[in-house]
Amino acid sequence: MTVHVPPQGEAPTFHHFIDGRWVPSATGRTFESRNPADRRDLVGRFQAGDAADVARAIMAAGDALPGWQATPAPRRGEILYRFGALLAERKEEIARAMTREMGKVLTEARGDVQEGIDIAFLMAGEGRRLFGDTVPSELPDKWAMSIRVPIGVAGIVTPWNFPVAIPCWKMMPALVTGNTVVFKPATDTPHCATLLVEVMAEAGFPPGTVNLVTGTGADVGDAIVSSADVDVVSFTGSTAVGKRIAETAGRRLKRLSLELGGKNAIVVMADADLDLAVDGILWSAFGTTGQRCTAASRLVVERSVHDRLVAMLAERAASLRLGPGLDPGTEVGPLINEAAVEKVAAYVEIGRQAGAEVACGGAPVRDDDLAHGSFFAPTILTGVRPMDRVAQEEIFGPVLSVIAVDGYEEAVAAVNGTRYGLSSAIFTRDVNRAFRAMRDFRTGIVYVNAGTIGAETHLPFGGVKETGNGGREAGHAALDTYTEWKSVYVDFSGRLQRAQIDNQPAGDEPGAR
Ligand code: NAP
Ligand code: MG
């Protein structure tokens, strides 16, 4: 084990970041963040914020709005560039802190930070674009155009599984378009959020434009969502919490972006390259220990290759090395906490009760070095039917449910037969079938001959059905969450011109409608 276990007293205490200053919570209460690979390792103590802290942060964000909106967008973009460059400089340090705090293996943590860098640079460029439409008016001597304008104070509520990438996906488009931010990270990853905001402060975002308040969803998250002074909320997390937030935000007609759960499927047709499929399935099902919103949690396979594919997968999955993500040999890190271990174990039992067989894994791992961490063996359940709970509900752990089907139509029905619709994939060598899948799979993201994970920041990211409320993150689409359209007409004719009337034939003329 490479985990450093400091005496408890040594762990530092971190603060909220409000109006450009690091400040304690009004109550003085704190909570701990611990390493899920070894809970003896205390990362730090963080402010247990409440509604009073949130109110201070919202006020700072509101006060900063006029100055930030008056800053030309290309100048705002330059600060994003600086932030991206500073994040790149500190990539290794922050990736290591991320692995320590939430468990994902170091190579994946580096990828998480890289996604933050990528979206910073992409959105920095938007500062010089922010395209609207310039179109001809239907009247002579008249100008017509549409421009994007910021909405106001943005409330950003994020989960722990991409503790740098997801906050950046939200804050970069929010800021470049002229909004200011109140950011509440997950209570499982306050250290990652603190480091991120530290880099943002160093990059030169003016005081009040970015505010960080740590604390629970009930105390801090709800206060942000229900505030009359927060104009747009962007939330990533579970569907259950997302629905509650939609109700609260809906009462105030707030702009709201929701990125919620998934139950993503990989389809393997009999003509697929099975070796390639195995690589894609293992990476998608067990990468980040299955704790990705896009993780493959269902494998839909044509019956004729089912046994061979399952045997190949089980052998490889059983040999994946579990351990702390900072150990170079580790392939699968811990789950986020003990509650997650219990939840995953309960789902394996639910699967068993419904008749599934455990082809590999199926239980927590507590051997030797792993005794103080939250480890669960990569698990494959076979004999799962499309409507079984383990095929319908998000487990958010290293569990792959295998469903055998008798052909393409049955595969499509299985893929689409859940309340979620984030990501899907098909392995096939038949180009016609690949195109049918691109059309038929009802998900926001479709992969052909690759697993269900691997989104790039310059394309829209999000899902259909209960995965969200129709918005998209990343790409140009992200701008839609944080801007209103303003349509502008300039009449330089010097006389009254009436749209829909003066440019139409009068009613008594021939050819009039
Ligand atoms: P979660 O429990 O819904 O929490 C997400 C965030 O919301 C956390 O910061 C949480 O605070 C906060 N929160 C909880 N209750 C709240 C409330 N009543 N009001 C306001 N905020 C509240 O989700 P999670 O378990 O951390 O994350 C896993 C889930 O996120 C999975 O369902 C996964 O699929 C989803 N996810 C989706 C995407 C996507 O883009 N579609 C990406 C990643 C993850 P605490 O930290 O204090 O609980
Ligand atoms: Mg949670």
XYZ file of C-alpha atoms and ligand atoms in Angstrom:
562
model
C 0.000 0.000 0.000
C 1.286 3.417 -0.889
C -1.349 5.263 1.095
C 0.121 7.674 3.579
C -1.683 7.487 6.904
C -1.051 10.667 8.874
C -1.969 10.948 12.523
C -5.534 12.288 12.686
C -4.523 15.674 14.067
C -2.392 16.427 11.018
C -5.205 16.649 8.483
C -5.735 20.201 7.266
C -9.012 22.119 7.505
C -10.333 23.731 4.334
C -12.772 26.604 3.830
C -15.575 27.871 1.645
C -14.539 30.333 -1.052
C -16.861 33.341 -1.016
C -16.304 36.730 -2.665
C -12.660 35.930 -3.362
C -11.783 34.843 0.169
C -11.412 31.508 1.955
C -13.843 31.657 4.867
C -15.221 29.288 7.526
C -18.889 28.398 7.771
C -21.126 30.554 9.958
C -21.637 27.658 12.363
C -17.975 26.614 12.507
C -19.000 22.979 11.936
C -16.889 20.738 9.701
C -17.061 17.274 8.137
C -14.353 14.821 7.113
C -13.288 13.482 3.759
C -11.537 10.109 3.825
C -9.729 7.892 1.347
C -12.073 5.089 0.206
C -9.088 2.786 -0.401
C -8.076 3.174 3.246
C -10.448 4.981 5.549
C -7.693 5.514 8.124
C -6.351 8.139 5.730
C -8.074 11.450 6.516
C -7.843 13.832 3.547
C -9.075 16.842 5.439
C -11.863 18.605 7.273
C -14.272 20.750 5.308
C -16.843 23.376 6.174
C -20.313 21.982 6.828
C -22.125 24.829 5.123
C -25.743 25.815 5.637
C -28.306 28.259 4.269
C -26.500 31.256 5.823
C -23.279 30.421 3.967
C -25.218 29.876 0.764
C -26.905 33.262 1.173
C -23.507 34.957 1.518
C -22.232 33.191 -1.601
C -25.326 34.059 -3.637
C -25.042 37.694 -2.597
C -21.380 37.774 -3.657
C -22.280 36.178 -6.982
C -25.069 38.692 -7.516
C -22.796 41.629 -6.684
C -20.178 40.359 -9.134
C -22.658 40.027 -11.997
C -22.640 43.561 -13.452
C -18.846 43.756 -13.629
C -18.522 40.295 -15.099
C -21.241 40.873 -17.675
C -19.595 44.140 -18.671
C -16.310 42.312 -19.262
C -16.127 41.534 -22.994
C -16.625 37.821 -23.644
C -13.210 37.424 -25.341
C -11.612 38.803 -22.157
C -13.602 36.363 -20.061
C -12.352 33.667 -22.417
C -8.746 34.680 -21.747
C -9.235 33.904 -18.055
C -10.577 30.486 -19.060
C -7.434 29.939 -21.149
C -5.289 30.848 -18.166
C -7.292 28.493 -15.986
C -6.858 25.641 -18.507
C -3.108 26.226 -18.645
C -2.771 26.322 -14.846
C -4.859 23.174 -14.514
C -2.547 21.463 -17.019
C 0.453 22.510 -14.904
C -1.131 21.027 -11.786
C -2.690 18.013 -13.532
C -0.561 15.359 -11.820
C -0.944 16.833 -8.338
C -4.721 17.190 -8.683
C -5.107 13.747 -10.260
C -3.295 12.221 -7.275
C -5.478 14.134 -4.860
C -8.525 12.869 -6.743
C -7.447 9.235 -6.554
C -6.800 9.635 -2.863
C -10.150 11.255 -2.196
C -12.527 9.226 -4.403
C -10.604 6.119 -5.420
C -10.493 5.972 -9.226
C -7.173 4.673 -10.560
C -4.584 7.331 -11.323
C -4.706 6.981 -15.121
C -8.459 7.664 -14.992
C -8.011 10.553 -12.556
C -5.580 12.122 -15.039
C -8.259 11.709 -17.696
C -10.794 13.429 -15.425
C -8.526 16.460 -14.994
C -7.764 16.426 -18.730
C -11.486 16.707 -19.449
C -11.514 19.835 -17.311
C -8.600 21.256 -19.311
C -10.289 20.354 -22.610
C -13.579 22.046 -21.740
C -11.724 25.122 -20.435
C -9.967 25.560 -23.783
C -13.105 24.778 -25.781
C -15.166 27.320 -23.838
C -12.346 29.881 -23.837
C -12.698 29.860 -27.622
C -16.442 30.402 -27.292
C -15.590 33.795 -25.820
C -14.695 34.860 -29.354
C -17.680 33.150 -30.958
C -20.968 33.066 -29.025
C -22.626 33.070 -32.416
C -26.126 34.332 -32.923
C -28.052 34.688 -36.171
C -27.963 37.744 -38.395
C -30.833 37.416 -40.836
C -32.615 39.620 -43.365
C -35.646 41.489 -42.120
C -38.879 41.104 -44.062
C -39.008 44.922 -44.224
C -36.664 47.232 -46.110
C -34.060 49.272 -44.210
C -34.317 47.096 -41.157
C -31.707 44.964 -39.369
C -32.484 41.707 -37.512
C -30.241 39.600 -35.309
C -30.205 37.383 -32.244
C -27.603 37.467 -29.480
C -26.928 35.314 -26.430
C -27.156 37.014 -23.045
C -26.227 35.582 -19.633
C -28.985 34.447 -17.282
C -27.512 35.546 -13.957
C -26.350 33.582 -10.927
C -25.745 29.904 -11.725
C -26.113 27.227 -9.025
C -23.855 24.261 -9.777
C -24.490 20.978 -7.898
C -22.264 18.040 -8.773
C -21.576 14.380 -7.909
C -18.309 12.817 -6.760
C -17.579 10.467 -9.668
C -16.036 13.106 -11.964
C -15.037 15.633 -9.332
C -13.062 17.917 -11.676
C -14.536 17.211 -15.123
C -18.216 17.716 -14.255
C -17.793 20.993 -12.343
C -15.667 22.288 -15.243
C -18.277 21.147 -17.782
C -20.737 23.371 -15.971
C -18.686 26.316 -14.737
C -16.728 26.985 -17.937
C -19.772 27.603 -20.177
C -21.555 29.424 -17.344
C -18.642 31.819 -16.831
C -17.643 32.479 -20.421
C -21.216 33.495 -21.218
C -21.214 36.020 -18.358
C -22.933 34.251 -15.474
C -21.456 34.043 -11.979
C -21.344 30.808 -10.030
C -22.192 29.257 -6.675
C -20.698 25.751 -6.661
C -21.657 22.935 -4.292
C -19.569 19.785 -4.801
C -20.474 16.343 -3.459
C -19.662 15.791 0.204
C -17.523 12.821 -0.875
C -15.139 15.036 -2.898
C -14.711 18.469 -1.289
C -10.921 18.390 -1.594
C -11.016 18.034 -5.399
C -13.445 20.955 -5.527
C -11.236 23.063 -3.282
C -8.173 22.462 -5.456
C -10.198 23.266 -8.564
C -11.456 26.564 -7.159
C -7.937 27.388 -5.967
C -6.776 27.136 -9.594
C -9.736 29.236 -10.737
C -8.846 31.969 -8.240
C -5.241 31.910 -9.399
C -6.359 32.176 -13.028
C -7.915 35.540 -12.274
C -11.659 35.092 -12.094
C -12.657 38.257 -10.211
C -13.907 37.998 -6.585
C -17.523 36.840 -6.421
C -17.630 35.309 -9.903
C -16.831 31.852 -8.496
C -18.003 30.835 -5.030
C -17.585 27.452 -3.369
C -19.800 26.258 -0.524
C -19.182 22.761 0.824
C -21.756 20.744 2.758
C -24.598 18.338 2.240
C -27.284 18.292 -0.404
C -29.941 18.901 2.251
C -28.169 21.890 3.822
C -26.345 23.524 0.912
C -27.750 22.005 -2.301
C -31.365 22.639 -1.412
C -30.639 26.223 -0.301
C -29.081 26.935 -3.712
C -31.878 25.330 -5.697
C -34.666 27.029 -3.762
C -33.136 30.532 -3.654
C -35.026 33.259 -5.491
C -31.666 34.820 -6.379
C -30.271 31.825 -8.266
C -31.418 32.108 -11.868
C -30.147 28.873 -13.407
C -29.340 25.519 -11.825
C -27.194 22.825 -13.348
C -27.298 19.482 -11.563
C -25.646 16.140 -12.213
C -26.547 13.232 -9.976
C -29.215 10.648 -9.336
C -32.617 10.669 -10.998
C -34.350 10.675 -7.611
C -32.634 13.878 -6.453
C -32.964 15.376 -9.950
C -36.740 15.010 -9.824
C -36.912 16.767 -6.465
C -34.749 19.589 -7.775
C -36.986 19.912 -10.842
C -40.000 20.427 -8.585
C -38.271 23.055 -6.473
C -36.768 24.904 -9.435
C -39.990 24.580 -11.393
C -41.915 26.487 -8.756
C -39.716 29.504 -9.560
C -39.575 28.821 -13.338
C -35.798 28.544 -13.094
C -33.679 27.480 -16.006
C -32.590 23.931 -15.131
C -30.196 21.414 -16.617
C -30.362 17.852 -15.273
C -27.880 15.082 -16.093
C -29.098 11.993 -14.273
C -28.792 8.230 -14.120
C -28.161 5.602 -16.754
C -28.575 1.875 -17.372
C -26.376 1.633 -20.397
C -26.237 -1.436 -22.616
C -23.622 -2.898 -24.921
C -24.984 -5.125 -27.680
C -22.724 -7.842 -29.072
C -23.910 -9.428 -32.307
C -22.706 -12.866 -33.400
C -20.595 -11.356 -36.183
C -18.645 -9.081 -33.801
C -14.910 -9.126 -33.168
C -15.220 -10.766 -29.756
C -11.715 -9.870 -28.573
C -12.415 -6.223 -29.262
C -15.828 -6.524 -27.603
C -14.263 -8.017 -24.468
C -11.851 -5.083 -24.172
C -14.670 -2.585 -24.656
C -16.994 -4.313 -22.208
C -14.408 -4.637 -19.422
C -13.375 -0.998 -19.762
C -16.992 0.195 -19.789
C -18.296 -2.069 -17.025
C -15.419 -1.952 -14.559
C -13.601 1.308 -15.333
C -14.069 3.721 -12.405
C -15.336 0.588 -10.629
C -18.575 0.889 -12.603
C -19.278 4.294 -11.076
C -19.759 6.233 -14.295
C -23.095 7.524 -15.462
C -22.167 5.964 -18.823
C -20.890 2.667 -17.371
C -22.057 -0.457 -19.198
C -24.250 -2.244 -16.695
C -26.042 -4.455 -19.237
C -24.574 -6.736 -21.850
C -27.076 -7.782 -24.520
C -25.581 -10.653 -26.484
C -26.746 -12.889 -29.316
C -27.289 -16.350 -27.930
C -24.971 -18.128 -30.370
C -21.902 -16.346 -28.939
C -23.193 -15.945 -25.366
C -21.286 -18.749 -23.686
C -18.004 -17.986 -25.411
C -18.209 -14.271 -24.659
C -19.179 -14.801 -21.015
C -16.300 -17.244 -20.522
C -13.826 -14.768 -22.036
C -15.205 -11.934 -19.903
C -15.314 -13.890 -16.655
C -11.723 -14.996 -17.033
C -10.482 -11.477 -17.664
C -12.717 -9.863 -15.026
C -11.593 -12.304 -12.356
C -7.968 -11.411 -13.021
C -8.417 -7.633 -12.749
C -6.238 -6.355 -9.913
C -8.093 -4.547 -7.143
C -6.275 -2.051 -4.966
C -5.629 1.574 -4.148
C -5.710 3.644 -7.326
C -2.340 5.193 -6.531
C -0.618 1.784 -6.808
C 0.667 1.471 -10.374
C -0.493 -2.156 -10.731
C -4.100 -1.461 -9.759
C -6.758 -1.903 -12.442
C -9.901 -1.460 -10.320
C -10.086 0.900 -7.353
C -12.546 0.997 -4.451
C -16.185 2.060 -4.431
C -16.833 5.542 -3.087
C -17.884 4.454 0.435
C -19.256 1.630 2.552
C -22.865 2.495 1.732
C -22.020 1.834 -1.915
C -20.548 -1.570 -1.002
C -23.775 -2.466 0.788
C -25.901 -1.261 -2.107
C -23.940 -3.261 -4.675
C -24.002 -6.392 -2.497
C -27.757 -6.000 -2.081
C -28.225 -5.836 -5.865
C -26.184 -8.996 -6.393
C -28.515 -10.700 -3.942
C -31.580 -9.281 -5.719
C -30.193 -10.699 -8.976
C -29.604 -14.104 -7.403
C -33.129 -14.183 -5.979
C -34.497 -13.523 -9.465
C -32.525 -16.480 -10.843
C -29.303 -14.899 -12.090
C -26.024 -16.764 -11.762
C -22.793 -15.175 -10.627
C -20.201 -15.882 -13.337
C -17.500 -14.064 -11.399
C -17.103 -11.792 -8.385
C -20.276 -11.142 -6.411
C -18.896 -10.046 -3.057
C -16.912 -7.347 -1.234
C -13.150 -7.919 -1.013
C -11.632 -7.364 2.422
C -8.338 -9.269 2.197
C -5.164 -8.079 3.857
C -4.250 -4.695 2.459
C -7.803 -3.968 1.343
C -9.370 -4.463 4.772
C -9.732 -0.737 5.411
C -11.177 0.129 2.015
C -14.482 -0.219 0.168
C -13.627 -2.859 -2.416
C -16.021 -5.014 -4.413
C -15.025 -7.720 -6.891
C -15.870 -7.119 -10.563
C -19.095 -9.073 -10.984
C -20.876 -10.650 -13.934
C -24.460 -11.871 -13.575
C -25.803 -14.203 -16.267
C -29.330 -15.410 -16.961
C -30.745 -11.925 -16.457
C -34.058 -11.060 -18.125
C -34.694 -7.567 -19.514
C -37.282 -6.660 -16.860
C -35.322 -7.993 -13.852
C -34.403 -5.323 -11.328
C -30.672 -5.771 -11.974
C -31.405 -4.995 -15.638
C -33.590 -1.984 -14.844
C -32.125 -0.135 -11.847
C -28.878 1.791 -11.683
C -26.454 -0.157 -9.467
C -23.506 2.247 -9.871
C -20.890 -0.393 -9.128
C -18.856 -3.105 -10.854
C -21.796 -5.304 -11.850
C -22.572 -6.375 -15.409
C -25.935 -8.037 -16.080
C -25.918 -10.308 -19.117
C -29.065 -10.701 -21.210
C -29.149 -13.294 -24.012
C -31.234 -12.438 -27.098
C -32.220 -14.118 -30.350
C -31.358 -11.393 -32.820
C -31.237 -7.693 -33.559
C -34.905 -6.810 -32.949
C -34.839 -8.399 -29.512
C -31.567 -6.587 -28.767
C -33.110 -3.223 -29.653
C -36.089 -3.915 -27.412
C -33.762 -4.713 -24.518
C -31.563 -1.642 -25.073
C -34.582 0.667 -25.162
C -36.591 -1.101 -22.469
C -35.515 0.991 -19.473
C -36.513 4.382 -18.101
C -33.011 5.703 -18.807
C -31.373 6.672 -22.095
C -27.820 7.924 -21.739
C -25.350 5.774 -23.661
C -25.417 2.577 -25.738
C -23.058 0.585 -27.914
C -23.060 -2.138 -30.544
C -20.281 -4.455 -31.615
C -20.883 -5.777 -35.143
C -19.016 -6.071 -38.435
C -22.219 -5.506 -40.442
C -22.270 -1.872 -41.554
C -25.996 -1.921 -42.281
C -26.740 -3.120 -38.787
C -24.429 -0.509 -37.298
C -26.418 2.215 -39.038
C -29.703 0.706 -37.885
C -28.425 0.768 -34.306
C -27.415 4.432 -34.659
C -31.022 5.087 -35.642
C -32.835 2.660 -33.334
C -31.072 2.973 -29.948
C -32.966 5.558 -27.892
C -30.016 7.119 -26.069
C -28.254 10.467 -26.174
C -24.961 8.807 -27.109
C -24.348 5.758 -29.340
C -21.021 4.016 -29.898
C -20.223 1.636 -32.735
C -17.480 -0.926 -32.049
C -16.518 0.778 -28.797
C -17.845 0.609 -25.231
C -20.376 2.979 -23.661
C -17.809 5.397 -22.227
C -15.441 7.837 -23.900
C -17.354 11.053 -24.567
C -15.324 13.959 -25.941
C -15.913 17.492 -24.722
C -16.712 19.118 -28.071
C -19.817 17.011 -28.676
C -23.131 17.342 -26.827
C -23.353 15.086 -23.761
C -26.592 13.921 -22.154
C -29.434 11.495 -22.396
C -33.118 10.984 -23.124
C -36.036 9.834 -20.954
C -35.274 9.899 -17.209
C -31.588 10.548 -17.788
C -32.337 14.242 -17.940
C -34.630 17.052 -18.952
C -33.449 17.505 -22.508
C -30.464 19.774 -22.007
C -26.965 18.852 -23.068
C -23.580 19.522 -21.554
C -20.347 20.136 -23.490
C -20.124 21.123 -27.131
C -21.857 24.272 -28.340
C -25.037 22.819 -26.848
C -23.769 23.645 -23.343
C -24.188 27.355 -24.080
C -27.958 26.893 -24.258
C -28.176 26.147 -20.546
C -26.515 29.384 -19.489
C -27.872 31.916 -21.972
C -31.122 33.504 -23.002
C -31.726 34.507 -26.592
C -32.339 38.187 -27.200
C -33.693 39.192 -30.617
C -32.807 42.691 -31.749
C -34.467 44.698 -34.553
C -33.028 47.978 -35.793
C -35.183 50.021 -38.152
C -33.171 52.578 -40.110
C -35.946 53.540 -42.563
C -36.974 56.567 -40.538
C -40.664 55.704 -40.732
C -43.119 53.358 -39.036
C -42.938 49.901 -40.646
C -45.391 47.246 -39.511
C -44.237 43.616 -39.704
C -46.715 41.145 -41.246
C -48.785 44.099 -42.519
C -46.832 46.647 -44.573
C -45.030 44.009 -46.601
C -48.239 42.120 -47.474
C -50.690 42.942 -50.233
C -53.773 44.782 -48.956
C -56.897 42.591 -48.602
C -58.713 44.094 -51.563
C -55.881 43.453 -54.039
C -55.843 40.486 -56.385
C -53.880 37.563 -54.889
C -54.384 38.725 -51.294
C -54.712 36.003 -48.634
P -26.745 12.291 -5.766
O -26.866 11.604 -4.488
O -27.965 12.629 -6.530
O -25.891 13.606 -5.455
C -25.475 14.523 -6.441
C -25.283 15.877 -5.794
O -26.541 16.400 -5.361
C -24.406 15.866 -4.571
O -23.649 17.037 -4.505
C -25.430 15.814 -3.444
O -24.959 16.234 -2.207
C -26.476 16.736 -3.978
N -27.794 16.610 -3.379
C -28.323 15.547 -2.720
N -29.581 15.829 -2.316
C -29.853 17.083 -2.723
C -30.993 17.940 -2.597
N -32.110 17.548 -1.979
N -30.931 19.176 -3.128
C -29.828 19.585 -3.790
N -28.726 18.822 -3.920
C -28.736 17.586 -3.404
O -25.839 11.482 -6.779
P -24.507 10.715 -6.420
O -24.873 9.459 -5.755
O -23.572 11.609 -5.728
O -23.933 10.463 -7.891
C -24.239 9.345 -8.663
C -25.370 9.617 -9.613
O -25.013 10.645 -10.534
C -25.718 8.440 -10.473
O -27.104 8.323 -10.582
C -25.114 8.788 -11.813
O -25.691 8.138 -12.905
C -25.307 10.240 -11.853
N -24.411 10.862 -12.816
C -24.936 11.301 -13.995
C -24.123 11.871 -14.958
C -24.713 12.377 -16.249
O -24.089 13.223 -16.872
N -25.861 11.916 -16.695
C -22.753 11.996 -14.710
C -22.246 11.520 -13.502
C -23.098 10.963 -12.561
P -24.211 15.190 -1.222
O -22.861 15.022 -1.772
O -24.191 15.826 0.096
O -24.989 13.910 -1.239
Mg -24.515 11.136 -2.641
